[in-house]
Amino acid sequence: MSKQRLVMIGNGMAGVRCMEEILKRDGERFDITIFGDEPYPNYNRIQLSNILQGKTKQDEIMMNDWSWYEENGITLYTNERVTEINREQKTVVSEAGRVVAYDVLLMATGSSAFILPVPGHQLPGVTGFRTIDDCNMMIQTAGDYKKAVVIGGGLLGLEAARGLLNLGMEVEVVHLMPHLMEVQLDAPAGELLKKDLEAQGMKFLMEKKTAEILGHERVTGLRFDDGTETSCDLVVMAVGIRPNTQLAKAAGLAVNRGIVVNDYMETSDPSIFAVGECNEHNGLTYGLVAPLYEQAVVLADHICDKGTAGYHGSVLSTQLKVSGCDLFSAGQIYEDDDTKAIAAKDDVAGTYKKVLVRDNKIAGIVLYGDVSDSNRLFRIMKQGADISEYTKASILHKGNEEEELSVASMPAEEVICGCNGVTKGAIVQAVLENDLKTFEQVKSCTKAGGSCGKCKPLVVQVLEHTLGGAVQEEKLGICECTKLDRDELVEAIKNMGLKTAKEVRNVLGWKHEEGCAKCRPALNFYLGMIWPQEHEDEKQSRLVNERMHANIQKDGTYSVIPRMYGGVTDVQQLRKLADVAEKYNVPLIKLTGGQRLGLFGVKKEDLPAVWEELGMPSGYAYGKTLRTVKTCVGAAFCRFGTQDSMSLGIALEKMFEGVDTPHKVKMGVSACPRSCVESGVKDFGVIGVENGFQIYIGGNGGTEVKEAKHLCTLATQEEVLRLAGAFVQYYRETGKYLERTAPWMERLGFEHIKEVMMDEARVAELYARYEQVAAKYREPWAEVLEKPELHALYEVKHV
Ligand SMILES: Cc1cc2nc3c(=O)[nH]c(=O)nc-3n(C[C@H](O)[C@H](O)[C@H](O)COP(=O)(O)OP(=O)(O)OC[C@H]3O[C@@H](n4cnc5c(N)ncnc54)[C@H](O)[C@@H]3O)c2cc1C
Ligand SMILES: NC(=O)c1ccc[n+]([C@@H]2O[C@H](COP(=O)([O-])OP(=O)(O)OC[C@H]3O[C@@H](n4cnc5c(N)ncnc54)[C@H](O)[C@@H]3O)[C@@H](O)[C@H]2O)c1
Ligand code: SF4
Ligand code: FES
């Protein structure tokens, strides 16, 4: 039976979780295409607050990297918005004019930040807080400007405000209501929160309605409807979200606030489903991941014919991701005629607890300052248990402190991770069945702790309890498939003479037979490093850009950057580049950061022809290898030049062409201490001086700038080449895959590396081993051209 075509619009948290669930159930059922209008693979949107607060980095929040899509045979179009659904023809059309047919269409378009439509809302400096790009804009603004105003004192607004404070801005929160987070907290809890945030330096303008955003070139302030004003350089709107329903509406689907779905996430068209924040189920739309993930599971069961009882709504709870403000809220938060409150406030400790009771059942919970009862109360609430046997005090407070605090006393069905609905029982079972030892392993196996991360301490406690002792700060394996770290793995491969990745995985007891996206390229590198002669490069294990021999760009096209040794070119090369760029309508020709000419925006299907017509070697701008050697014009032209930097640079570049290294390597040769090519921030930098060449190692000019360290001064070019060979080989032999030379040098110690590089015998051995590796070089573009079977990689699927 041929596969059904499943198209998904929206590449966000709910949609991709649903894809994971579908693949888990039946990986062969669908031919999957995903459109996402952001230029990234699926990332953890929740963690944007932590990026802004400086607690995490952008590359740490990617949940499914590019290779995940490749490995699961998913065609992904990022940065490409779907603009039309044609229900008669069962196709979707993207803004790029791409038409893709579907049998099943999944809408996972999420929500957008609501921007108050007041005058001035389009001024530069006004933003929502929803995407990586919004986050980057705020970080950049904080570098250049002083004061931010956040409109909206809800979850998002307060997390944004905390982040902006951390970025050094002065922050004022403008809130419409008399107390903060009025949707989740009552007045006493809201007041405690405000006091704590004020103590952290946040300022508040309460009960203020924004009438206008002021400014001409960019925002300069706000005017409120009472006529008062405040000044600012940045406005962040956090006044709620609106489901993205325009596409569904235009296609004639039933839409209220969200896209209307039944218990199986089916819209008013049986071929079209909607999951996540964009949908509306039983009159409700959601804005937290827990219910969306529940929907994802139901939808996966349903479309994979696994049988499901359907989705019947979720009971929600919320927490705020701001250190020093522990709060928990669930269900109804205000009393009414039928709902009474049991509450306790401790002004000295700054804690507040309120449980709302209706018909002898918990109808709502508000906790501030001490949230240690949250799981217990939330469980009782979700179970709908009768609480008449509890006294007022015992419902609010734990009985036997010791006993209640211990996870040992928690029942198995207690939910530990609210975002992912993971119970204590599920964690215990996973730990025992899979011999899990660390939090990361539990996260990867159960997903507990993988979303907002608030439950991590509790997950660790359950793990400790199950293991019967404190969780060791255990040395992690190179990935989840193995407990072996880099050194143990390399040692085992050498000692046991393992020659292929399959053999390594079998003999060394890999957890997953096929390995994972993390270990496959790493194993391929280590095997190539250990057995330079015998090892057959496993192309399918390489990262996607290395397999394509080109860097994918944010619009799905590729860059072509040919080798220009030492950054030196000639008339023939320039003419060829111009001809090819013209013939293939290349939209951008640009000098790269590494002094090379790049053609940007080349279509995937044009790559082989472009390479053939250029007739130049690949510049490896995509590889974990030597990228470029930057050179200055040096003694040949510059009046300050003491050495011939160009010839040395060219020789270095030729020497390391295509040699695999743990991570990319950049080199630079300047012909005098003015160091025009910034040799001091290169992995291997050379500075010409009167008596020879100063050598610098371990520098990095990227995200984390590291100054290279002076290793030695050599008299001749030959000595430089030889030392460079030994240095790169030592990095190959001791570096962890994906470790740049700066952290590698930090790990091994500069003095240690210096000792090795100053030991003539060791340099000779390293250099000899390096020569064996270099001898195996095959130019990758030429290889693709020679082997027609490789051309399939560059074909574009048409539907
Ligand atoms: C800063 C921040 C902090 C948060 N913190 C928490 C938290 O602590 N706990 C919690 O539970 N939730 C939190 N949330 C909410 C949570 O992130 C969302 O509920 C969740 O991301 C929604 O998932 P989704 O897939 O429905 O939508 P999204 O993740 O928004 O994904 C939808 C994707 O579809 C794309 N798209 C839309 N239309 C089209 C189109 N026509 N063509 C192509 N692509 C399209 C969108 O650009 C987007 O990339 C937070 C949100 C933010 C912004
Ligand atoms: N920790 C978390 O769980 C977390 C964190 C961030 C975001 N989120 C989710 O992201 C979504 C967006 O969050 P949000 O805080 O923007 O939405 P929200 O609807 O929860 O809160 C918006 C707040 O803005 C206030 N407001 C509305 N209009 C205003 C105006 N004109 N001036 C001043 N204040 C005004 C409201 O009174 C309300 O308190 C929600 O679904 C939220 O659940 C969750
Ligand atoms: S590094 Fe020195 S020699 Fe090279 S271009 Fe600059 S000034 Fe001239
Ligand atoms: S509660 Fe959010 S990740 Fe567990």
Tab-separated table of C-alpha atoms in Angstrom, residues 217-453:
chain	number	residue	atom	x	y	z
A	217	GLU	CA	11.718	57.218	14.320
A	218	ARG	CA	11.240	54.647	17.089
A	219	VAL	CA	9.327	54.335	20.329
A	220	THR	CA	10.020	56.975	22.973
A	221	GLY	CA	7.208	56.386	25.445
A	222	LEU	CA	3.567	55.567	26.231
A	223	ARG	CA	0.544	57.716	26.899
A	224	PHE	CA	-2.257	56.272	29.026
A	225	ASP	CA	-5.975	56.979	28.804
A	226	ASP	CA	-5.782	59.060	32.017
A	227	GLY	CA	-3.395	61.427	30.201
A	228	THR	CA	-0.244	60.406	32.078
A	229	GLU	CA	2.884	59.307	30.214
A	230	THR	CA	6.014	57.281	30.743
A	231	SER	CA	9.167	57.254	28.638
A	232	CYS	CA	10.902	54.142	27.240
A	233	ASP	CA	13.125	52.798	24.445
A	234	LEU	CA	11.468	49.391	24.096
A	235	VAL	CA	7.863	48.211	24.419
A	236	VAL	CA	7.094	44.515	24.881
A	237	MET	CA	3.429	43.632	24.480
A	238	ALA	CA	2.401	40.682	26.624
A	239	VAL	CA	-1.347	41.175	26.712
A	240	GLY	CA	-2.375	37.703	25.613
A	241	ILE	CA	-2.366	35.641	22.455
A	242	ARG	CA	-4.677	34.982	19.521
A	243	PRO	CA	-4.892	31.600	17.755
A	244	ASN	CA	-3.682	31.688	14.138
A	245	THR	CA	-6.897	30.841	12.327
A	246	GLN	CA	-6.819	33.039	9.203
A	247	LEU	CA	-5.823	30.186	6.898
A	248	ALA	CA	-8.541	27.880	8.248
A	249	LYS	CA	-11.133	30.625	8.017
A	250	ALA	CA	-10.210	31.393	4.406
A	251	ALA	CA	-10.511	27.688	3.606
A	252	GLY	CA	-14.067	27.687	4.970
A	253	LEU	CA	-13.403	25.563	8.066
A	254	ALA	CA	-15.506	26.174	11.171
A	255	VAL	CA	-13.667	28.761	13.268
A	256	ASN	CA	-14.650	30.571	16.473
A	257	ARG	CA	-11.794	31.896	18.615
A	258	GLY	CA	-9.817	28.838	17.444
A	259	ILE	CA	-10.267	26.253	14.695
A	260	VAL	CA	-13.175	24.167	15.944
A	261	VAL	CA	-12.293	20.497	16.542
A	262	ASN	CA	-14.080	17.464	17.964
A	263	ASP	CA	-12.676	14.992	20.510
A	264	TYR	CA	-10.356	13.564	17.828
A	265	MET	CA	-8.953	16.934	16.766
A	266	GLU	CA	-10.931	16.699	13.538
A	267	THR	CA	-12.058	19.996	12.035
A	268	SER	CA	-15.260	20.502	10.073
A	269	ASP	CA	-13.425	18.830	7.136
A	270	PRO	CA	-12.686	15.160	7.949
A	271	SER	CA	-9.338	15.284	6.066
A	272	ILE	CA	-8.128	18.215	8.155
A	273	PHE	CA	-7.095	18.111	11.823
A	274	ALA	CA	-5.951	20.892	14.129
A	275	VAL	CA	-3.738	20.467	17.179
A	276	GLY	CA	-2.278	22.904	19.682
A	277	GLU	CA	-2.999	26.504	20.482
A	278	CYS	CA	-4.691	27.105	17.133
A	279	ASN	CA	-7.657	24.874	17.915
A	280	GLU	CA	-10.787	25.231	20.002
A	281	HIS	CA	-12.199	22.202	21.771
A	282	ASN	CA	-15.501	22.409	23.621
A	283	GLY	CA	-15.370	26.181	23.457
A	284	LEU	CA	-11.863	26.359	24.979
A	285	THR	CA	-8.503	27.356	23.537
A	286	TYR	CA	-5.328	26.573	25.465
A	287	GLY	CA	-2.030	28.413	25.977
A	288	LEU	CA	0.101	25.871	27.864
A	289	VAL	CA	1.819	22.774	26.522
A	290	ALA	CA	0.297	20.140	28.838
A	291	PRO	CA	-3.135	20.072	27.148
A	292	LEU	CA	-1.552	20.410	23.711
A	293	TYR	CA	0.603	17.346	24.290
A	294	GLU	CA	-2.467	15.420	25.443
A	295	GLN	CA	-4.173	16.422	22.204
A	296	ALA	CA	-1.100	15.329	20.237
A	297	VAL	CA	-1.309	11.818	21.687
A	298	VAL	CA	-5.030	11.516	20.944
A	299	LEU	CA	-4.573	12.713	17.375
A	300	ALA	CA	-1.650	10.328	16.763
A	301	ASP	CA	-3.684	7.388	18.078
A	302	HIS	CA	-6.621	8.432	15.960
A	303	ILE	CA	-4.893	8.872	12.617
A	304	CYS	CA	-2.765	5.769	13.117
A	305	ASP	CA	-5.934	3.749	13.854
A	306	LYS	CA	-4.709	2.808	17.303
A	307	GLY	CA	-8.021	3.423	19.007
A	308	THR	CA	-8.496	6.258	21.483
A	309	ALA	CA	-11.114	7.423	23.920
A	310	GLY	CA	-10.661	10.909	22.496
A	311	TYR	CA	-9.738	14.183	24.166
A	312	HIS	CA	-12.071	15.509	26.833
A	313	GLY	CA	-10.393	18.699	27.987
A	314	SER	CA	-7.598	19.299	30.504
A	315	VAL	CA	-7.298	20.545	34.049
A	316	LEU	CA	-4.564	23.177	33.964
A	317	SER	CA	-1.986	24.373	36.411
A	318	THR	CA	0.545	27.164	36.046
A	319	GLN	CA	3.832	28.223	37.511
A	320	LEU	CA	5.977	31.283	36.866
A	321	LYS	CA	9.556	30.905	35.635
A	322	VAL	CA	11.063	33.704	37.722
A	323	SER	CA	13.575	32.800	40.437
A	324	GLY	CA	12.507	33.865	43.902
A	325	CYS	CA	8.796	33.879	43.030
A	326	ASP	CA	7.430	30.418	43.687
A	327	LEU	CA	3.783	30.184	42.872
A	328	PHE	CA	1.277	27.614	41.768
A	329	SER	CA	-2.238	28.036	40.522
A	330	ALA	CA	-4.852	25.603	39.259
A	331	GLY	CA	-8.578	25.593	38.581
A	332	GLN	CA	-10.930	28.185	40.012
A	333	ILE	CA	-9.182	30.929	41.968
A	334	TYR	CA	-12.019	33.179	43.174
A	335	GLU	CA	-14.742	32.288	45.664
A	336	ASP	CA	-18.413	32.400	44.667
A	337	ASP	CA	-21.735	31.376	46.204
A	338	ASP	CA	-20.994	27.656	45.842
A	339	THR	CA	-17.237	27.730	46.248
A	340	LYS	CA	-15.650	28.483	49.598
A	341	ALA	CA	-12.001	29.049	50.430
A	342	ILE	CA	-9.723	27.555	53.077
A	343	ALA	CA	-6.774	29.943	53.245
A	344	ALA	CA	-3.686	30.696	55.337
A	345	LYS	CA	-1.374	33.682	54.982
A	346	ASP	CA	1.973	34.060	56.718
A	347	ASP	CA	3.160	37.625	56.305
A	348	VAL	CA	6.440	36.912	58.068
A	349	ALA	CA	7.397	34.044	55.784
A	350	GLY	CA	5.718	35.676	52.774
A	351	THR	CA	3.616	32.587	52.042
A	352	TYR	CA	-0.006	32.204	51.098
A	353	LYS	CA	-2.106	29.103	50.529
A	354	LYS	CA	-5.683	28.905	49.409
A	355	VAL	CA	-7.729	25.884	48.494
A	356	LEU	CA	-11.160	26.418	46.978
A	357	VAL	CA	-13.741	23.801	47.855
A	358	ARG	CA	-17.010	22.988	46.158
A	359	ASP	CA	-19.183	19.981	47.016
A	360	ASN	CA	-16.421	18.674	49.278
A	361	LYS	CA	-13.993	18.581	46.372
A	362	ILE	CA	-11.040	20.801	45.560
A	363	ALA	CA	-12.096	23.223	42.844
A	364	GLY	CA	-8.986	25.390	42.795
A	365	ILE	CA	-5.570	26.041	44.338
A	366	VAL	CA	-3.494	29.189	44.806
A	367	LEU	CA	-0.095	28.863	46.457
A	368	TYR	CA	2.519	31.552	46.889
A	369	GLY	CA	5.949	31.325	48.495
A	370	ASP	CA	5.696	27.653	49.410
A	371	VAL	CA	4.584	25.368	46.611
A	372	SER	CA	5.687	22.094	48.143
A	373	ASP	CA	2.043	21.001	48.468
A	374	SER	CA	1.207	21.699	44.850
A	375	ASN	CA	1.506	18.149	43.498
A	376	ARG	CA	-0.436	16.609	46.371
A	377	LEU	CA	-3.278	19.147	46.148
A	378	PHE	CA	-3.388	19.055	42.376
A	379	ARG	CA	-3.642	15.260	42.427
A	380	ILE	CA	-6.549	15.380	44.891
A	381	MET	CA	-8.191	18.021	42.728
A	382	LYS	CA	-7.787	16.070	39.485
A	383	GLN	CA	-9.023	12.873	41.083
A	384	GLY	CA	-12.133	14.722	42.253
A	385	ALA	CA	-11.576	13.060	45.649
A	386	ASP	CA	-13.871	13.766	48.564
A	387	ILE	CA	-11.965	15.823	51.136
A	388	SER	CA	-14.468	15.764	54.005
A	389	GLU	CA	-12.131	13.592	56.070
A	390	TYR	CA	-9.406	16.256	55.988
A	391	THR	CA	-9.368	18.977	58.619
A	392	LYS	CA	-8.882	22.524	57.365
A	393	ALA	CA	-5.324	22.453	58.604
A	394	SER	CA	-4.462	19.096	57.096
A	395	ILE	CA	-5.642	20.022	53.614
A	396	LEU	CA	-3.406	23.093	53.644
A	397	HIS	CA	-0.404	21.647	55.424
A	398	LYS	CA	1.454	18.396	55.294
A	399	GLY	CA	0.847	16.055	58.229
A	400	ASN	CA	4.064	14.406	59.166
A	401	GLU	CA	6.561	16.782	57.604
A	402	GLU	CA	9.280	14.193	57.116
A	403	GLU	CA	6.972	11.644	55.621
A	404	GLU	CA	5.073	14.005	53.354
A	405	LEU	CA	8.170	15.697	52.062
A	406	SER	CA	9.554	12.413	50.927
A	407	VAL	CA	8.725	11.241	47.427
A	408	ALA	CA	8.515	7.777	48.991
A	409	SER	CA	5.077	8.612	50.305
A	410	MET	CA	3.774	9.853	46.962
A	411	PRO	CA	1.372	7.515	45.229
A	412	ALA	CA	2.478	6.163	41.855
A	413	GLU	CA	-0.206	8.123	40.023
A	414	GLU	CA	1.043	11.503	41.288
A	415	VAL	CA	1.994	13.654	38.322
A	416	ILE	CA	5.610	14.763	38.643
A	417	CYS	CA	5.919	16.577	35.327
A	418	GLY	CA	2.785	18.555	34.568
A	419	CYS	CA	3.886	19.694	31.108
A	420	ASN	CA	4.323	16.150	29.870
A	421	GLY	CA	1.861	14.384	32.170
A	422	VAL	CA	4.526	12.025	33.566
A	423	THR	CA	3.674	10.307	36.851
A	424	LYS	CA	5.962	9.101	39.597
A	425	GLY	CA	5.062	5.527	38.618
A	426	ALA	CA	6.100	6.103	34.998
A	427	ILE	CA	9.471	7.513	36.080
A	428	VAL	CA	10.140	4.669	38.497
A	429	GLN	CA	9.259	2.118	35.838
A	430	ALA	CA	11.459	3.801	33.235
A	431	VAL	CA	14.393	3.984	35.675
A	432	LEU	CA	14.124	0.316	36.593
A	433	GLU	CA	13.459	-1.048	33.118
A	434	ASN	CA	16.140	0.990	31.370
A	435	ASP	CA	18.702	1.177	34.132
A	436	LEU	CA	18.606	4.992	34.086
A	437	LYS	CA	21.077	6.812	36.269
A	438	THR	CA	20.896	10.519	35.471
A	439	PHE	CA	18.271	13.222	35.092
A	440	GLU	CA	19.179	13.612	31.415
A	441	GLN	CA	18.524	9.924	30.823
A	442	VAL	CA	15.141	10.130	32.563
A	443	LYS	CA	14.283	13.205	30.511
A	444	SER	CA	15.196	11.558	27.275
A	445	CYS	CA	13.296	8.369	28.119
A	446	THR	CA	10.098	9.837	29.621
A	447	LYS	CA	10.199	13.511	28.515
A	448	ALA	CA	9.777	14.518	32.200
A	449	GLY	CA	11.508	17.851	32.727
A	450	GLY	CA	11.934	18.498	29.004
A	451	SER	CA	9.582	21.470	28.632
A	452	CYS	CA	9.488	24.217	31.291
A	453	GLY	CA	11.997	22.358	33.478
